[in-house]
Short mmCIF file of C-alpha atoms and ligand atoms in Angstrom, two decimals:
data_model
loop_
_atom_site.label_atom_id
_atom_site.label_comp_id
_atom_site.label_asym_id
_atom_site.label_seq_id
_atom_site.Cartn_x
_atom_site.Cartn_y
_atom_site.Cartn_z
CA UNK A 1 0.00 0.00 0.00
CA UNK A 2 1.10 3.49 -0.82
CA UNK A 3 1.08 6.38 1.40
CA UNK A 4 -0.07 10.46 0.66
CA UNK A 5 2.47 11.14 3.30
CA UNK A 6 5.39 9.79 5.87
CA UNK A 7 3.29 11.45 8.74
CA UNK A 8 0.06 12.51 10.13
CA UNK A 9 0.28 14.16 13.37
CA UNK A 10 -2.91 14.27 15.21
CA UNK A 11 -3.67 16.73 17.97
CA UNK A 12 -7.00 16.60 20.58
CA UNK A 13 -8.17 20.25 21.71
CA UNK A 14 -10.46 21.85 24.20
CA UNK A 15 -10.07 25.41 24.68
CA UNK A 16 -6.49 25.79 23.93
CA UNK A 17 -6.50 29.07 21.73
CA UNK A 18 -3.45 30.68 23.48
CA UNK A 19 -1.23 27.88 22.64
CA UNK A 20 -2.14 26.56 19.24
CA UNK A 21 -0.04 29.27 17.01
CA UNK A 22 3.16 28.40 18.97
CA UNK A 23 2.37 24.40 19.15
CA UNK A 24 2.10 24.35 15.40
CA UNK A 25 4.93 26.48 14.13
CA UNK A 26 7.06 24.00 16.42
CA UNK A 27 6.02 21.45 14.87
CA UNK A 28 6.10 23.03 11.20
CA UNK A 29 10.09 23.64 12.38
CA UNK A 30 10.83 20.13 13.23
CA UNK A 31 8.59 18.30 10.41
CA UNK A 32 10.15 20.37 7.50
CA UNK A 33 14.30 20.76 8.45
CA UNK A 34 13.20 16.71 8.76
CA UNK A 35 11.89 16.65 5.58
CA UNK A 36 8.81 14.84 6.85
CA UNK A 37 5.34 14.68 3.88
CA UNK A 38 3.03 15.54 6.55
CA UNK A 39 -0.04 16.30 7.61
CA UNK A 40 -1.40 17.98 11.19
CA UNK A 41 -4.98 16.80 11.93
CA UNK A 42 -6.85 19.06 14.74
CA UNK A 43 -9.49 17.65 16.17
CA UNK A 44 -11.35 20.67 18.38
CA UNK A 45 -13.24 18.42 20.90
CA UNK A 46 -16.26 21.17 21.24
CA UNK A 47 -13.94 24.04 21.93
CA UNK A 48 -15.75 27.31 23.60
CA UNK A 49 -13.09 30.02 23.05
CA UNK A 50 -11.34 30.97 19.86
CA UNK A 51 -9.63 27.57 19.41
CA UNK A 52 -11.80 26.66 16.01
CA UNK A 53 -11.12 29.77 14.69
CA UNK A 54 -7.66 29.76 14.90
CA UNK A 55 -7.79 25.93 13.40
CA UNK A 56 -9.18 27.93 10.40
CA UNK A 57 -6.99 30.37 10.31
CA UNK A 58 -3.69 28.12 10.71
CA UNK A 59 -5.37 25.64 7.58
CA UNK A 60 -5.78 28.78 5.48
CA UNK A 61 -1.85 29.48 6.48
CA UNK A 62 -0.60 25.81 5.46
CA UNK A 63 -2.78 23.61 3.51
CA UNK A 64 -1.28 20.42 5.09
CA UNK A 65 -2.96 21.24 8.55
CA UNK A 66 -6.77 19.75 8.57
CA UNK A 67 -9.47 20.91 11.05
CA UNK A 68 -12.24 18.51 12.48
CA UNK A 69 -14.79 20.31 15.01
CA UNK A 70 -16.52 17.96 16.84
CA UNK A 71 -20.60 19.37 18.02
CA UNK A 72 -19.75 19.17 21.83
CA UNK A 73 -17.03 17.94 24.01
CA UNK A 74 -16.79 14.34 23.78
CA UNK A 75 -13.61 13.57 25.42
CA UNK A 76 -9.64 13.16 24.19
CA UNK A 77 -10.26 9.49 23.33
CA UNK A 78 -12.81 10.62 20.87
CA UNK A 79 -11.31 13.35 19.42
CA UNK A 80 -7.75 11.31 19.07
CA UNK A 81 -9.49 7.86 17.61
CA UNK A 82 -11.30 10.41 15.05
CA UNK A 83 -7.69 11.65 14.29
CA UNK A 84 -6.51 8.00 13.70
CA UNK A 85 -9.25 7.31 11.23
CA UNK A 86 -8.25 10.68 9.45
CA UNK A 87 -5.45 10.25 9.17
CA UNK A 88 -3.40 9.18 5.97
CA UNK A 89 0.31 8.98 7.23
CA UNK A 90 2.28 5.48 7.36
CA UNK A 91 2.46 6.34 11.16
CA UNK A 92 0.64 8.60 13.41
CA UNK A 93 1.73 10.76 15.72
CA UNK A 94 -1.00 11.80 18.92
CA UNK A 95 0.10 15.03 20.63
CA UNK A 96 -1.52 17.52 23.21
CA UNK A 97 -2.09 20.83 22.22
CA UNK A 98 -0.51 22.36 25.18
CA UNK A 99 3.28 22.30 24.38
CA UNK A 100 3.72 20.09 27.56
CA UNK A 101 4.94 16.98 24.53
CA UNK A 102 8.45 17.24 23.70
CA UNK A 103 7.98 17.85 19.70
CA UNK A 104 11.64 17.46 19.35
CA UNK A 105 11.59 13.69 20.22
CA UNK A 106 9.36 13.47 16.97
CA UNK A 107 12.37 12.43 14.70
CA UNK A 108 13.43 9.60 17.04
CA UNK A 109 10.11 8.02 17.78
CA UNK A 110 10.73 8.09 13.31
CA UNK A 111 13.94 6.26 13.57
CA UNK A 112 12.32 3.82 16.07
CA UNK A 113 9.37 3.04 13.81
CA UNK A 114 12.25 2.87 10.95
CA UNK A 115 13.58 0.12 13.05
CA UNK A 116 10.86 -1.87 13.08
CA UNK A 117 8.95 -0.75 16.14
CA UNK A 118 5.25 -0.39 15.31
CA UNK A 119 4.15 1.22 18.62
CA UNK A 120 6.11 4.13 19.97
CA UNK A 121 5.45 5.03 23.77
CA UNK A 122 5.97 8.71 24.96
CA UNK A 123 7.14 8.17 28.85
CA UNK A 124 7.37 11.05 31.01
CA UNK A 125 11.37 10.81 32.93
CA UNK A 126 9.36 12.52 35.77
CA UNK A 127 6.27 14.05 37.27
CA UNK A 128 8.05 16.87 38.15
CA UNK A 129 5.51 19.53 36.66
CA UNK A 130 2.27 18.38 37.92
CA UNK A 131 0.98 19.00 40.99
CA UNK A 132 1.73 16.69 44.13
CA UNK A 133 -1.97 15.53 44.03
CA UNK A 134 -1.86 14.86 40.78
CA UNK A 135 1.34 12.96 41.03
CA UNK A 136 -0.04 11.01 43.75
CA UNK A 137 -3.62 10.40 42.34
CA UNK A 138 -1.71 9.18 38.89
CA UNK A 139 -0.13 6.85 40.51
CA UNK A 140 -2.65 5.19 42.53
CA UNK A 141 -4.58 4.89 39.16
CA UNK A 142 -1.66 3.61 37.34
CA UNK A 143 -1.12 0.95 39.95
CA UNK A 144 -4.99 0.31 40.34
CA UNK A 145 -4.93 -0.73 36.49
CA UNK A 146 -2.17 -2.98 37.19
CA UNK A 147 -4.41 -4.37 40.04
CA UNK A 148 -7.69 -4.65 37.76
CA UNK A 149 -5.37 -6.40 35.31
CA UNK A 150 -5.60 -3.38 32.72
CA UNK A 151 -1.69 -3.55 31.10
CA UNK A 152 -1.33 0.32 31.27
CA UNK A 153 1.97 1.89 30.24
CA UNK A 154 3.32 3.60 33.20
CA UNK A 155 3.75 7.71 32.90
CA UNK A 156 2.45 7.78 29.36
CA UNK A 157 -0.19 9.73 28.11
CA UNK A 158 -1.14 9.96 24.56
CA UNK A 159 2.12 10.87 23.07
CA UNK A 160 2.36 8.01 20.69
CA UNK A 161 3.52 7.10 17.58
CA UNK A 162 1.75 4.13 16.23
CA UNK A 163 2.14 2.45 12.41
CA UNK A 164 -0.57 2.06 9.98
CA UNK A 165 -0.71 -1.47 10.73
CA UNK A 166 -1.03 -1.06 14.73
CA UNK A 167 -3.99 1.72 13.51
CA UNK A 168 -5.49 -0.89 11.66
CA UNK A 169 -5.71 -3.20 13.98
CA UNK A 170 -7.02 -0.37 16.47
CA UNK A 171 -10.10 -0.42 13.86
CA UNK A 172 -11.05 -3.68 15.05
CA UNK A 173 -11.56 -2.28 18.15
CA UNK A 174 -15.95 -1.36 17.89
CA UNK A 175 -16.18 -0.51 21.49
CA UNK A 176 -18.30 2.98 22.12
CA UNK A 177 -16.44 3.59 25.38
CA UNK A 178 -12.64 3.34 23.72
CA UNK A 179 -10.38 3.96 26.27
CA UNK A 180 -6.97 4.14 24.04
CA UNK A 181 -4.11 3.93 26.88
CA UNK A 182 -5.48 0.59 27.99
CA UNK A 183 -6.26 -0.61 24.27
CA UNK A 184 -3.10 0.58 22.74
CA UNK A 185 -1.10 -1.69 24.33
CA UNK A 186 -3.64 -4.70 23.88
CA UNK A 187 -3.22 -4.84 20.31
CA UNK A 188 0.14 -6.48 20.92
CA UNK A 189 2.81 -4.81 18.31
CA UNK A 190 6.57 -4.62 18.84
CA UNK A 191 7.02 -1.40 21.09
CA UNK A 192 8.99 0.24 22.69
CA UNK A 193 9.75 3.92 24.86
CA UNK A 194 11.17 7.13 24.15
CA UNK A 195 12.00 9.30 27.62
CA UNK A 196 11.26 12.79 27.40
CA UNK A 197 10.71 15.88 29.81
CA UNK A 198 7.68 16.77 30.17
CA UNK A 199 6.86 21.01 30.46
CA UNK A 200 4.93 22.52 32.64
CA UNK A 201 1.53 24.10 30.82
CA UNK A 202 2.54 27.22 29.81
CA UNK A 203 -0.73 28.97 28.83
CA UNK A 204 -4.06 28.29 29.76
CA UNK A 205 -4.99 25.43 32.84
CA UNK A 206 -5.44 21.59 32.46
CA UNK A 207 -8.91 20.56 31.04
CA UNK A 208 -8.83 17.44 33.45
CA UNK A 209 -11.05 18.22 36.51
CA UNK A 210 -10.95 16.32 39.57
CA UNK A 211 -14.51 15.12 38.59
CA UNK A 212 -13.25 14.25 34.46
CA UNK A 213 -10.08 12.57 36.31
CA UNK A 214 -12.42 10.06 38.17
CA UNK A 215 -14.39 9.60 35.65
CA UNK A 216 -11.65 9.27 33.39
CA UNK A 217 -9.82 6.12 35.90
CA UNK A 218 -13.85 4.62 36.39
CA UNK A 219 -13.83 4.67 32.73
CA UNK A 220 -10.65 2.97 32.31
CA UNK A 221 -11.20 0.11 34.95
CA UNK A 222 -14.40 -0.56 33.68
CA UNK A 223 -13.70 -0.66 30.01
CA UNK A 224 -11.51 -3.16 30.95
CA UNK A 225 -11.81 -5.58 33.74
CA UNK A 226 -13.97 -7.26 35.41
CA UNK A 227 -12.05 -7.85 38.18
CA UNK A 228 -14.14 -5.35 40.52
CA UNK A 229 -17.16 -8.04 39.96
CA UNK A 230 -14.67 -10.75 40.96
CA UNK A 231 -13.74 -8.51 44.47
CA UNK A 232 -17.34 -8.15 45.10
CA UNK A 233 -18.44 -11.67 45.07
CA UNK A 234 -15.03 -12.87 47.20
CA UNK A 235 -15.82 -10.25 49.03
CA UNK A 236 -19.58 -11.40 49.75
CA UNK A 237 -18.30 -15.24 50.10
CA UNK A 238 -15.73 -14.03 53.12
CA UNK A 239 -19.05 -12.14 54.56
CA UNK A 240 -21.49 -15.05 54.46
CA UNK A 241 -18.37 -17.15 55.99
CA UNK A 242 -17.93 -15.05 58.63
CA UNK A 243 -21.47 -14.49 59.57
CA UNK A 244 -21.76 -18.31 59.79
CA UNK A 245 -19.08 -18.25 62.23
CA UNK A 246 -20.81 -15.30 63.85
CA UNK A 247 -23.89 -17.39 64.05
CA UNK A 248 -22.22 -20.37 65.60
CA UNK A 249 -20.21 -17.86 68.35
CA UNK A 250 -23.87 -16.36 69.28
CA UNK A 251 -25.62 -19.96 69.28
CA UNK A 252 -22.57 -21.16 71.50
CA UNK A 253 -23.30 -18.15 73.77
CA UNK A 254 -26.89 -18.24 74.09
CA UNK A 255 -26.50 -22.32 75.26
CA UNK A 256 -23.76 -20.63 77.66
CA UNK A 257 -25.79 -18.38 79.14
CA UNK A 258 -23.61 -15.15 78.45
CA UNK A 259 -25.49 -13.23 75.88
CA UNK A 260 -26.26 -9.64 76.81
CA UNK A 261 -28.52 -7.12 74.75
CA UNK A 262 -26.61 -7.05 71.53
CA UNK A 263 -27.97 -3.66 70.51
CA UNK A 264 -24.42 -2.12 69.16
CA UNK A 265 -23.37 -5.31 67.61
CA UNK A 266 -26.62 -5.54 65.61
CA UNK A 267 -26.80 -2.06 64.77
CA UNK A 268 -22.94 -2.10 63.64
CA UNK A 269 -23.59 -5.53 61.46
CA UNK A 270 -26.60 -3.28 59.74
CA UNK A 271 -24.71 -0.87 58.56
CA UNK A 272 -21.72 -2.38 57.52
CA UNK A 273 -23.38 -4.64 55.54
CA UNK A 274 -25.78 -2.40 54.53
CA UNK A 275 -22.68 -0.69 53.23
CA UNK A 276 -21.02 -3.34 51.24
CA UNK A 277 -24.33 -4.65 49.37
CA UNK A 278 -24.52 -0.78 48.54
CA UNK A 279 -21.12 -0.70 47.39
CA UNK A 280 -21.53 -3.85 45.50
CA UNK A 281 -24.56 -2.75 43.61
CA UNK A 282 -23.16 0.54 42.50
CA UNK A 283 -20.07 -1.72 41.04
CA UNK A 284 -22.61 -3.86 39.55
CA UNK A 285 -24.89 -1.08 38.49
CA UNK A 286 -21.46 0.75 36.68
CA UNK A 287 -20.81 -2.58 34.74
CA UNK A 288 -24.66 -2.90 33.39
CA UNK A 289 -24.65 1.44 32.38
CA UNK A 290 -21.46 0.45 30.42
CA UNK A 291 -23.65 -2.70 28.82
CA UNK A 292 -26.35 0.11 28.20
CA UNK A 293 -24.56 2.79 26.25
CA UNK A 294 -22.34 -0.36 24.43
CA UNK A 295 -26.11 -1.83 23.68
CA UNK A 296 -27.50 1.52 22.38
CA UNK A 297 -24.43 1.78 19.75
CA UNK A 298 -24.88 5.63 19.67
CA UNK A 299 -21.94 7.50 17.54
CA UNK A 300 -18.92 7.85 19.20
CA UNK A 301 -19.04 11.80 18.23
CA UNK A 302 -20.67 14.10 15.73
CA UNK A 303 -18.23 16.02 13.34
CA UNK A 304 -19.99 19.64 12.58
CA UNK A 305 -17.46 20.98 10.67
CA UNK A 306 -14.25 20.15 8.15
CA UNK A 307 -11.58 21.86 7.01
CA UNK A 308 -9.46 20.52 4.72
CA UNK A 309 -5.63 20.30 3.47
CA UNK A 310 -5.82 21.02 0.14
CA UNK A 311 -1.92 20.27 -0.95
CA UNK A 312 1.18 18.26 0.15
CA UNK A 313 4.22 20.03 -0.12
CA UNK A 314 7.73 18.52 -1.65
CA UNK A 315 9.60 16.52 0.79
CA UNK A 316 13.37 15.41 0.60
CA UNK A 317 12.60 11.70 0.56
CA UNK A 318 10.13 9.35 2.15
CA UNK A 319 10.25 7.28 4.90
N1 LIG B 1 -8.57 17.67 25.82
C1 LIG B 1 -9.56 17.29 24.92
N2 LIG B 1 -10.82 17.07 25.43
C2 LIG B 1 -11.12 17.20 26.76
C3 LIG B 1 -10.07 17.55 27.65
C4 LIG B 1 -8.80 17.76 27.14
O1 LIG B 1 -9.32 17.18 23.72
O2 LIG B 1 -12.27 17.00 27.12
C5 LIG B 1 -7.21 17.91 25.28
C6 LIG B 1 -6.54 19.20 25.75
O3 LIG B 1 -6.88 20.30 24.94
C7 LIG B 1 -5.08 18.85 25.62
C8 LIG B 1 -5.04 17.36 25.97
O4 LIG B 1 -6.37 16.88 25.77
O5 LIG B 1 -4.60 19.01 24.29
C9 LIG B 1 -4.59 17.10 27.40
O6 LIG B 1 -5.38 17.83 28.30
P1 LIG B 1 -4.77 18.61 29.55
O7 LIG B 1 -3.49 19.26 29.17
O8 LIG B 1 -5.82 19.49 30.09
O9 LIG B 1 -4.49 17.40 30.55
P2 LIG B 1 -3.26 17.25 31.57
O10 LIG B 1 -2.00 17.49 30.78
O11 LIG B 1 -3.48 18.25 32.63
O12 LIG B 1 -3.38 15.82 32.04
MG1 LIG B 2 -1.56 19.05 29.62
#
């Protein structure tokens, strides 16, 4: 199969207008003294500010840089796996649109692909620029997923490069809830890491909310284990064992003549196990909403509006 171009590089944004300018005439540096036939696909995930216009703007500037507006905000996932199916580069490259990727590692993840590599993993060397709650809620997640037996890749986001052939397989993939960092690596390809700093956000403040963050690691559990089901029923087998014992201690007590008013214990055994049925079921009830909206097959987003890269410029060679 031929290729249009060496390289699509795909970029998810919500409300990023200060930054977009700068992020792409980075990227315009490194792609061309590369000599890379590319293409930059933005994918405005139901942007408020300016950010659409400036996608317009920045397409009229250089034709190789396509715009896709989604209606609302459906999440990065969406607005990335829209990218992917876009796109019409032998690899993809997935990038934030806050400068906080390290666009000069962009040739290397190249050689590594060159080299066989069909996955490329973007790994943070540190956490250094987040916040310490941040730092500390990432890695309970990270290790949670490791738990739930989700095979995460440790202090990477979605800076990735990833072949045709790993996107291809990604198709496959019909799930409405996609949650890419635990799929990526599911597909199984030859990967491998590139280390890079990561920058602190220079304009504008994260889109992640403590509320999208949760939802974000429910998401990610649920998409892909079922382990939390398996918890819950071990869970209620050590709680019927041990109020079989409990029965047998009170039984043994009664004949023994040593029971007194049990009000606390009773009252206690209430509510803890009125607590753990009502833990279980909101587990349970999580699994069957994810069964609903997989059941409904609704669109995974809605594109309103295109713009589109009318010409390729020369390149040096190909890859
Ligand atoms: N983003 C998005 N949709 C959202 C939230 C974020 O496309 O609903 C984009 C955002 O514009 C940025 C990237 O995803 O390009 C990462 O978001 P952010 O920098 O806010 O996350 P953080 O780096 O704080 O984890
Ligand atoms: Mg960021």
């Amino acid at each position: 199969m031929t290729y249009e171009k060496d390289l699509s590089i795909v970029i998810s944004l919500f409300n990023e207008e200060e930054s977009l300018p700068e992020l792409i005439s980075w990227i315009e540096k490194v792609v061309v003294s590369n000599g890379y036939k590319y293409e930059i696909i933005m994918v405005d995930d139901g942007s408020n500010d300016r950010s659409w216009e400036i996608v317009h703007e920045l397409s009229r500037k250089n034709p190789c840089i396509r715009g896709i507006s989604f209606r609302r905000n459906y999440g990065k996932s969406a607005a990335l796996y829209h990218g992917f199916m876009a796109a019409e580069g032998r690899v993809v490259i997935t990038m934030d649109a806050d400068l906080q990727d390290d666009i000069y590692k962009i040739p290397e993840f190249i050689a590594l692909f060159q080299q066989g590599y069909q996955i490329v993993y973007g790994v943070r060397s540190n956490r250094k620029s987040d916040t310490y709650f941040k730092q500390k809620t990432a890695s309970v997640f990270y290790k949670l997923m490791g738990f739930m037996g989700a095979g995460t890749v440790d202090d990477h986001a979605d800076f990735r490069l990833m072949s045709n052939k790993a996107l291809e397989a990604l198709r496959g993939y019909k799930e409405v809830n996609l949650f890419l960092r635990g799929i990526v690596p599911l597909i199984g390809f030859e990967s491998t890491k590139v280390y890079y700093e990561r920058k602190q956000r220079v304009t504008g403040e994260t889109k992640y909310s403590f509320r999208k963050m949760l939802s974000f690691a429910l998401d990610g559990i649920t998409s892909f284990s079922v382990r939390p089901l398996r918890v819950i029923a071990l869970a209620g087998l050590l709680c019927s064992g041990l109020s079989i014992l409990g029965l047998f201690y009170a039984l043994i007590s009664y004949f023994a003549g040593v029971t007194v008013p049990g009000w606390t214990a009773i009252v206690c055994s209430i509510w803890m196990l009125g607590g753990i049925q009502l833990l279980c079921l909101g587990v349970v009830g999580e699994y069957i909403g994810k069964i609903f909206s997989e059941v409904k097959q609704r669109p995974r987003y809605i594109v309103d509006e295109v713009v589109f890269c009318q010409d390729t410029p020369q390149s040096k060679d190909s890859l």
